[in-house]
C-alpha cells in the first residue's frame, strides 16, 4: 500500500519528529504524576499522548487532501463557537487555565480560540488584502482580536499576550504598515497595564514579577514559589545538554513536572 503525501516533505518530517520527541518528553516528565494517579499503569500518559499524536496525524493527513480555500468561511463559525466556549470557561471552567470538560474530554478553549482567530484573520486578509491598509478595513479584525483577548487574558495573561503577538504578525504580513502597528502596540500596552492591576489574577502576576526581580536565593523562597524554585534547580543541575532521557531528578519533586 502506497501512502501519498502532498505538500512540503520537510514540514511533514519536522512535525513527525517533534511529535516523537514530545512522546519521550511526556513519558519522562510524567513519572511522578503517573505514580500518584495511575500506579497500576506506568505507561498511562505515554499511551494517552501516543493515541493523541496518531489521531492528530490521521486528521492532518486526511485534511491535507482538501482545498484549504474551502475552510475559510468555516472559520467564522469556528470563532463564534470558540467565543461561546471561552465565555463558558470564564464563568464555569476549572483552574487558572480554565479547562472545560465535555464527555470525559478536557481541553482549553483558549487554544481553540487562538486557532480559530488565526484562521479567521488569514481568511479575511486573503479575501481582501487591502483591509489591512485602512482603519476602516482593520476595525472588524481588531474587534475580533479584542474580544478573544478579553476572554483569555484576565485568567491567562501569557496566552493573551501570545495571541496579540501572533495577531500583530498576521496583520503585518498581510500588509499593515509599521506606523499603524506601532499605534496599536501603544494602545495594547495601556490595556495590558490596566489588566495587570485589575484582573482576577492580578495579585498572582504581581507576586511573580516581584519574586523574579528580587532574585531571592532559592532556599529563602516562599512555599508558593516552590514550583519555580525547583524548576530552576532542574535547569541548573542539567546544564546545557541536560541529564538525558529518563535520568532527571527534579521530576520527582516538582508539583507540575510536566509544565
mmCIF file of C-alpha atoms in Angstrom:
data_model
loop_
_atom_site.group_PDB
_atom_site.id
_atom_site.type_symbol
_atom_site.label_atom_id
_atom_site.label_comp_id
_atom_site.label_asym_id
_atom_site.label_seq_id
_atom_site.Cartn_x
_atom_site.Cartn_y
_atom_site.Cartn_z
ATOM 1 C CA UNK A 1 0.000 0.000 0.000
ATOM 2 C CA UNK A 2 1.490 3.304 -1.105
ATOM 3 C CA UNK A 3 0.811 6.373 1.038
ATOM 4 C CA UNK A 4 0.548 9.601 -0.923
ATOM 5 C CA UNK A 5 1.802 12.684 0.859
ATOM 6 C CA UNK A 6 1.362 16.076 -0.727
ATOM 7 C CA UNK A 7 2.929 19.345 0.255
ATOM 8 C CA UNK A 8 6.285 20.093 1.829
ATOM 9 C CA UNK A 9 8.039 16.856 2.830
ATOM 10 C CA UNK A 10 10.381 18.752 5.143
ATOM 11 C CA UNK A 11 7.391 20.195 7.023
ATOM 12 C CA UNK A 12 5.918 16.716 7.447
ATOM 13 C CA UNK A 13 9.265 15.433 8.718
ATOM 14 C CA UNK A 14 9.580 18.264 11.242
ATOM 15 C CA UNK A 15 6.019 17.704 12.517
ATOM 16 C CA UNK A 16 6.584 13.963 12.932
ATOM 17 C CA UNK A 17 9.960 14.467 14.618
ATOM 18 C CA UNK A 18 8.538 16.974 17.097
ATOM 19 C CA UNK A 19 5.671 14.589 17.828
ATOM 20 C CA UNK A 20 8.039 11.717 18.641
ATOM 21 C CA UNK A 21 10.255 13.963 20.788
ATOM 22 C CA UNK A 22 7.116 15.105 22.601
ATOM 23 C CA UNK A 23 6.268 11.476 23.400
ATOM 24 C CA UNK A 24 9.658 10.955 25.029
ATOM 25 C CA UNK A 25 9.417 14.202 26.991
ATOM 26 C CA UNK A 26 5.918 13.377 28.275
ATOM 27 C CA UNK A 27 6.987 9.866 29.286
ATOM 28 C CA UNK A 28 9.998 11.193 31.177
ATOM 29 C CA UNK A 29 8.353 14.188 32.844
ATOM 30 C CA UNK A 30 5.142 12.458 33.942
ATOM 31 C CA UNK A 31 6.778 9.809 36.136
ATOM 32 C CA UNK A 32 5.795 11.422 39.424
ATOM 33 C CA UNK A 33 2.309 12.216 38.155
ATOM 34 C CA UNK A 34 1.607 8.706 36.903
ATOM 35 C CA UNK A 35 2.626 7.086 40.199
ATOM 36 C CA UNK A 36 0.291 9.431 42.064
ATOM 37 C CA UNK A 37 -2.736 8.870 39.869
ATOM 38 C CA UNK A 38 -2.152 5.679 37.843
ATOM 39 C CA UNK A 39 0.313 3.487 39.772
ATOM 40 C CA UNK A 40 -1.059 0.339 38.129
ATOM 41 C CA UNK A 41 -0.219 1.596 34.623
ATOM 42 C CA UNK A 42 3.162 3.394 34.393
ATOM 43 C CA UNK A 43 2.722 3.959 30.648
ATOM 44 C CA UNK A 44 -0.644 5.705 31.036
ATOM 45 C CA UNK A 45 0.443 9.165 29.830
ATOM 46 C CA UNK A 46 2.707 7.706 27.169
ATOM 47 C CA UNK A 47 -0.204 5.742 25.708
ATOM 48 C CA UNK A 48 -2.554 8.717 26.007
ATOM 49 C CA UNK A 49 -0.099 11.065 24.290
ATOM 50 C CA UNK A 50 0.664 8.451 21.632
ATOM 51 C CA UNK A 51 -3.011 7.977 20.760
ATOM 52 C CA UNK A 52 -3.470 11.749 20.612
ATOM 53 C CA UNK A 53 -0.484 12.032 18.266
ATOM 54 C CA UNK A 54 -1.822 9.284 15.994
ATOM 55 C CA UNK A 55 -5.229 10.956 15.865
ATOM 56 C CA UNK A 56 -3.626 14.316 15.034
ATOM 57 C CA UNK A 57 -1.516 12.784 12.254
ATOM 58 C CA UNK A 58 -4.550 10.994 10.828
ATOM 59 C CA UNK A 59 -6.597 14.204 10.783
ATOM 60 C CA UNK A 60 -3.721 16.172 9.268
ATOM 61 C CA UNK A 61 -3.259 13.520 6.573
ATOM 62 C CA UNK A 62 -6.985 13.468 5.758
ATOM 63 C CA UNK A 63 -7.339 17.267 5.722
ATOM 64 C CA UNK A 64 -4.275 17.906 3.587
ATOM 65 C CA UNK A 65 -6.105 16.393 0.578
ATOM 66 C CA UNK A 66 -8.824 19.050 0.754
ATOM 67 C CA UNK A 67 -8.704 22.504 -0.798
ATOM 68 C CA UNK A 68 -7.737 24.818 2.061
ATOM 69 C CA UNK A 69 -9.723 27.670 0.478
ATOM 70 C CA UNK A 70 -12.946 25.830 1.300
ATOM 71 C CA UNK A 71 -12.153 26.047 5.002
ATOM 72 C CA UNK A 72 -12.065 29.860 5.043
ATOM 73 C CA UNK A 73 -15.782 30.598 5.574
ATOM 74 C CA UNK A 74 -15.966 27.938 8.301
ATOM 75 C CA UNK A 75 -13.509 29.834 10.470
ATOM 76 C CA UNK A 76 -16.187 32.472 11.075
ATOM 77 C CA UNK A 77 -18.330 29.811 12.747
ATOM 78 C CA UNK A 78 -15.327 28.229 14.473
ATOM 79 C CA UNK A 79 -14.522 31.591 16.009
ATOM 80 C CA UNK A 80 -18.101 32.181 17.170
ATOM 81 C CA UNK A 81 -18.153 28.711 18.745
ATOM 82 C CA UNK A 82 -14.805 29.298 20.453
ATOM 83 C CA UNK A 83 -16.048 32.604 21.894
ATOM 84 C CA UNK A 84 -19.062 30.801 23.351
ATOM 85 C CA UNK A 85 -16.755 28.184 24.917
ATOM 86 C CA UNK A 86 -14.442 30.887 26.247
ATOM 87 C CA UNK A 87 -17.386 32.621 27.899
ATOM 88 C CA UNK A 88 -18.468 29.323 29.441
ATOM 89 C CA UNK A 89 -14.926 28.622 30.647
ATOM 90 C CA UNK A 90 -14.596 32.139 32.081
ATOM 91 C CA UNK A 91 -17.538 31.597 34.420
ATOM 92 C CA UNK A 92 -17.686 27.812 34.819
ATOM 93 C CA UNK A 93 -14.233 26.492 33.904
ATOM 94 C CA UNK A 94 -11.796 24.741 36.221
ATOM 95 C CA UNK A 95 -8.456 26.105 37.418
ATOM 96 C CA UNK A 96 -6.405 29.115 36.442
ATOM 97 C CA UNK A 97 -6.097 27.829 32.876
ATOM 98 C CA UNK A 98 -9.914 27.332 32.739
ATOM 99 C CA UNK A 99 -10.229 23.794 31.449
ATOM 100 C CA UNK A 100 -13.588 22.614 30.121
ATOM 101 C CA UNK A 101 -14.739 19.022 30.456
ATOM 102 C CA UNK A 102 -17.160 17.688 27.864
ATOM 103 C CA UNK A 103 -17.958 13.995 27.529
ATOM 104 C CA UNK A 104 -14.916 12.967 29.547
ATOM 105 C CA UNK A 105 -12.593 15.046 27.348
ATOM 106 C CA UNK A 106 -10.779 18.048 28.825
ATOM 107 C CA UNK A 107 -9.419 20.911 26.760
ATOM 108 C CA UNK A 108 -8.616 24.621 26.967
ATOM 109 C CA UNK A 109 -10.989 26.819 24.950
ATOM 110 C CA UNK A 110 -8.188 29.405 24.798
ATOM 111 C CA UNK A 111 -6.303 27.144 22.382
ATOM 112 C CA UNK A 112 -9.390 26.726 20.211
ATOM 113 C CA UNK A 113 -9.985 30.480 20.330
ATOM 114 C CA UNK A 114 -6.440 31.238 19.231
ATOM 115 C CA UNK A 115 -6.562 28.686 16.412
ATOM 116 C CA UNK A 116 -9.924 29.871 15.074
ATOM 117 C CA UNK A 117 -8.876 33.539 15.289
ATOM 118 C CA UNK A 118 -5.678 32.907 13.303
ATOM 119 C CA UNK A 119 -7.666 31.061 10.641
ATOM 120 C CA UNK A 120 -10.213 33.859 10.520
ATOM 121 C CA UNK A 121 -7.547 36.547 10.162
ATOM 122 C CA UNK A 122 -5.796 34.634 7.387
ATOM 123 C CA UNK A 123 -9.082 34.110 5.549
ATOM 124 C CA UNK A 124 -10.203 37.735 5.840
ATOM 125 C CA UNK A 125 -6.829 39.121 4.752
ATOM 126 C CA UNK A 126 -6.590 36.701 1.808
ATOM 127 C CA UNK A 127 -10.144 37.613 0.781
ATOM 128 C CA UNK A 128 -9.422 41.346 0.884
ATOM 129 C CA UNK A 129 -5.672 42.166 1.091
ATOM 130 C CA UNK A 130 -6.463 45.891 1.178
ATOM 131 C CA UNK A 131 -8.297 45.607 4.515
ATOM 132 C CA UNK A 132 -5.067 45.968 6.493
ATOM 133 C CA UNK A 133 -4.202 49.311 4.895
ATOM 134 C CA UNK A 134 -7.083 51.378 6.315
ATOM 135 C CA UNK A 135 -8.537 51.735 9.798
ATOM 136 C CA UNK A 136 -11.992 51.059 8.403
ATOM 137 C CA UNK A 137 -10.846 47.765 6.940
ATOM 138 C CA UNK A 138 -8.923 46.844 10.080
ATOM 139 C CA UNK A 139 -11.746 47.501 12.519
ATOM 140 C CA UNK A 140 -13.665 44.200 12.020
ATOM 141 C CA UNK A 141 -10.415 42.280 12.566
ATOM 142 C CA UNK A 142 -9.409 44.328 15.605
ATOM 143 C CA UNK A 143 -12.827 43.831 17.207
ATOM 144 C CA UNK A 144 -12.466 40.054 16.902
ATOM 145 C CA UNK A 145 -8.930 40.169 18.258
ATOM 146 C CA UNK A 146 -10.079 42.332 21.169
ATOM 147 C CA UNK A 147 -12.990 40.069 22.078
ATOM 148 C CA UNK A 148 -10.802 36.961 22.059
ATOM 149 C CA UNK A 149 -8.082 38.671 24.086
ATOM 150 C CA UNK A 150 -10.586 39.998 26.634
ATOM 151 C CA UNK A 151 -11.865 36.474 27.290
ATOM 152 C CA UNK A 152 -8.418 34.835 27.536
ATOM 153 C CA UNK A 153 -6.108 37.368 29.191
ATOM 154 C CA UNK A 154 -7.840 38.000 32.565
ATOM 155 C CA UNK A 155 -7.129 34.420 33.634
ATOM 156 C CA UNK A 156 -4.143 33.575 31.439
ATOM 157 C CA UNK A 157 -2.094 36.647 30.599
ATOM 158 C CA UNK A 158 0.708 34.761 28.841
ATOM 159 C CA UNK A 159 -1.729 33.164 26.398
ATOM 160 C CA UNK A 160 -3.360 36.544 25.845
ATOM 161 C CA UNK A 161 -0.043 38.213 25.049
ATOM 162 C CA UNK A 162 0.870 35.365 22.712
ATOM 163 C CA UNK A 163 -2.450 35.894 20.956
ATOM 164 C CA UNK A 164 -1.727 39.622 20.497
ATOM 165 C CA UNK A 165 1.778 38.962 19.203
ATOM 166 C CA UNK A 166 0.638 36.363 16.691
ATOM 167 C CA UNK A 167 -2.237 38.567 15.534
ATOM 168 C CA UNK A 168 0.141 41.500 15.027
ATOM 169 C CA UNK A 169 2.403 39.270 12.934
ATOM 170 C CA UNK A 170 -0.547 38.199 10.767
ATOM 171 C CA UNK A 171 -1.593 41.816 10.228
ATOM 172 C CA UNK A 172 1.950 42.912 9.379
ATOM 173 C CA UNK A 173 2.432 40.067 6.884
ATOM 174 C CA UNK A 174 -0.978 40.965 5.459
ATOM 175 C CA UNK A 175 0.245 44.466 4.578
ATOM 176 C CA UNK A 176 -0.321 46.577 7.679
ATOM 177 C CA UNK A 177 2.137 49.482 7.980
ATOM 178 C CA UNK A 178 4.610 49.682 10.847
ATOM 179 C CA UNK A 179 3.167 53.046 11.892
ATOM 180 C CA UNK A 180 -0.311 51.570 12.376
ATOM 181 C CA UNK A 181 1.215 48.576 14.125
ATOM 182 C CA UNK A 182 3.131 50.859 16.500
ATOM 183 C CA UNK A 183 -0.023 52.817 17.350
ATOM 184 C CA UNK A 184 -1.897 49.601 18.060
ATOM 185 C CA UNK A 185 1.005 48.395 20.210
ATOM 186 C CA UNK A 186 0.746 51.527 22.353
ATOM 187 C CA UNK A 187 -2.998 51.035 22.814
ATOM 188 C CA UNK A 188 -2.435 47.368 23.609
ATOM 189 C CA UNK A 189 0.285 48.200 26.132
ATOM 190 C CA UNK A 190 -2.082 50.521 28.010
ATOM 191 C CA UNK A 191 -4.726 47.771 28.042
ATOM 192 C CA UNK A 192 -2.258 45.185 29.357
ATOM 193 C CA UNK A 193 -1.096 47.544 32.132
ATOM 194 C CA UNK A 194 -4.701 48.143 33.235
ATOM 195 C CA UNK A 195 -5.335 44.408 33.131
ATOM 196 C CA UNK A 196 -2.190 43.757 35.160
ATOM 197 C CA UNK A 197 -3.652 45.705 38.079
ATOM 198 C CA UNK A 198 -7.358 44.892 37.785
ATOM 199 C CA UNK A 199 -7.728 41.281 36.543
ATOM 200 C CA UNK A 200 -8.834 38.479 38.921
ATOM 201 C CA UNK A 201 -5.316 37.018 38.874
ATOM 202 C CA UNK A 202 -3.539 40.380 39.052
ATOM 203 C CA UNK A 203 -2.142 39.655 42.524
ATOM 204 C CA UNK A 204 -0.588 36.397 41.323
ATOM 205 C CA UNK A 205 1.098 38.110 38.356
ATOM 206 C CA UNK A 206 2.418 40.903 40.581
ATOM 207 C CA UNK A 207 3.872 38.398 43.064
ATOM 208 C CA UNK A 208 5.600 36.514 40.263
ATOM 209 C CA UNK A 209 7.101 39.697 38.868
ATOM 210 C CA UNK A 210 8.253 40.829 42.316
ATOM 211 C CA UNK A 211 9.775 37.424 43.042
ATOM 212 C CA UNK A 212 11.625 37.473 39.729
ATOM 213 C CA UNK A 213 13.132 40.942 40.195
ATOM 214 C CA UNK A 214 14.133 40.362 43.812
ATOM 215 C CA UNK A 215 16.259 37.377 42.780
ATOM 216 C CA UNK A 216 15.984 35.780 46.215
ATOM 217 C CA UNK A 217 18.148 32.695 46.859
ATOM 218 C CA UNK A 218 16.205 29.511 46.234
ATOM 219 C CA UNK A 219 16.440 28.348 49.855
ATOM 220 C CA UNK A 220 14.706 31.540 51.067
ATOM 221 C CA UNK A 221 11.850 31.472 48.560
ATOM 222 C CA UNK A 222 8.323 31.106 49.982
ATOM 223 C CA UNK A 223 6.373 27.903 49.653
ATOM 224 C CA UNK A 224 4.087 29.337 46.980
ATOM 225 C CA UNK A 225 7.154 29.696 44.717
ATOM 226 C CA UNK A 226 8.137 26.051 45.152
ATOM 227 C CA UNK A 227 7.470 25.183 41.511
ATOM 228 C CA UNK A 228 9.717 27.911 40.097
ATOM 229 C CA UNK A 229 12.482 27.238 42.615
ATOM 230 C CA UNK A 230 12.727 23.538 41.769
ATOM 231 C CA UNK A 231 12.332 24.217 38.061
ATOM 232 C CA UNK A 232 15.386 26.480 38.357
ATOM 233 C CA UNK A 233 17.239 23.673 40.130
ATOM 234 C CA UNK A 234 16.312 21.322 37.307
ATOM 235 C CA UNK A 235 17.769 23.682 34.697
ATOM 236 C CA UNK A 236 20.896 24.327 36.775
ATOM 237 C CA UNK A 237 21.625 20.667 37.556
ATOM 238 C CA UNK A 238 21.007 19.599 33.958
ATOM 239 C CA UNK A 239 23.370 22.129 32.447
ATOM 240 C CA UNK A 240 23.356 22.922 28.748
ATOM 241 C CA UNK A 241 22.552 19.407 27.487
ATOM 242 C CA UNK A 242 20.504 18.055 30.389
ATOM 243 C CA UNK A 243 20.905 14.720 32.138
ATOM 244 C CA UNK A 244 19.351 12.724 29.329
ATOM 245 C CA UNK A 245 16.021 10.911 28.857
ATOM 246 C CA UNK A 246 14.836 9.161 31.999
ATOM 247 C CA UNK A 247 17.662 10.487 34.197
ATOM 248 C CA UNK A 248 16.148 13.688 35.582
ATOM 249 C CA UNK A 249 15.706 14.006 39.345
ATOM 250 C CA UNK A 250 13.577 17.126 39.891
ATOM 251 C CA UNK A 251 10.615 15.470 38.155
ATOM 252 C CA UNK A 252 10.082 13.560 41.420
ATOM 253 C CA UNK A 253 9.723 16.808 43.410
ATOM 254 C CA UNK A 254 8.121 19.289 41.012
ATOM 255 C CA UNK A 255 4.341 19.592 41.575
ATOM 256 C CA UNK A 256 3.978 20.175 37.830
ATOM 257 C CA UNK A 257 6.983 18.409 36.335
ATOM 258 C CA UNK A 258 5.169 18.202 33.004
ATOM 259 C CA UNK A 259 4.769 22.011 32.767
#
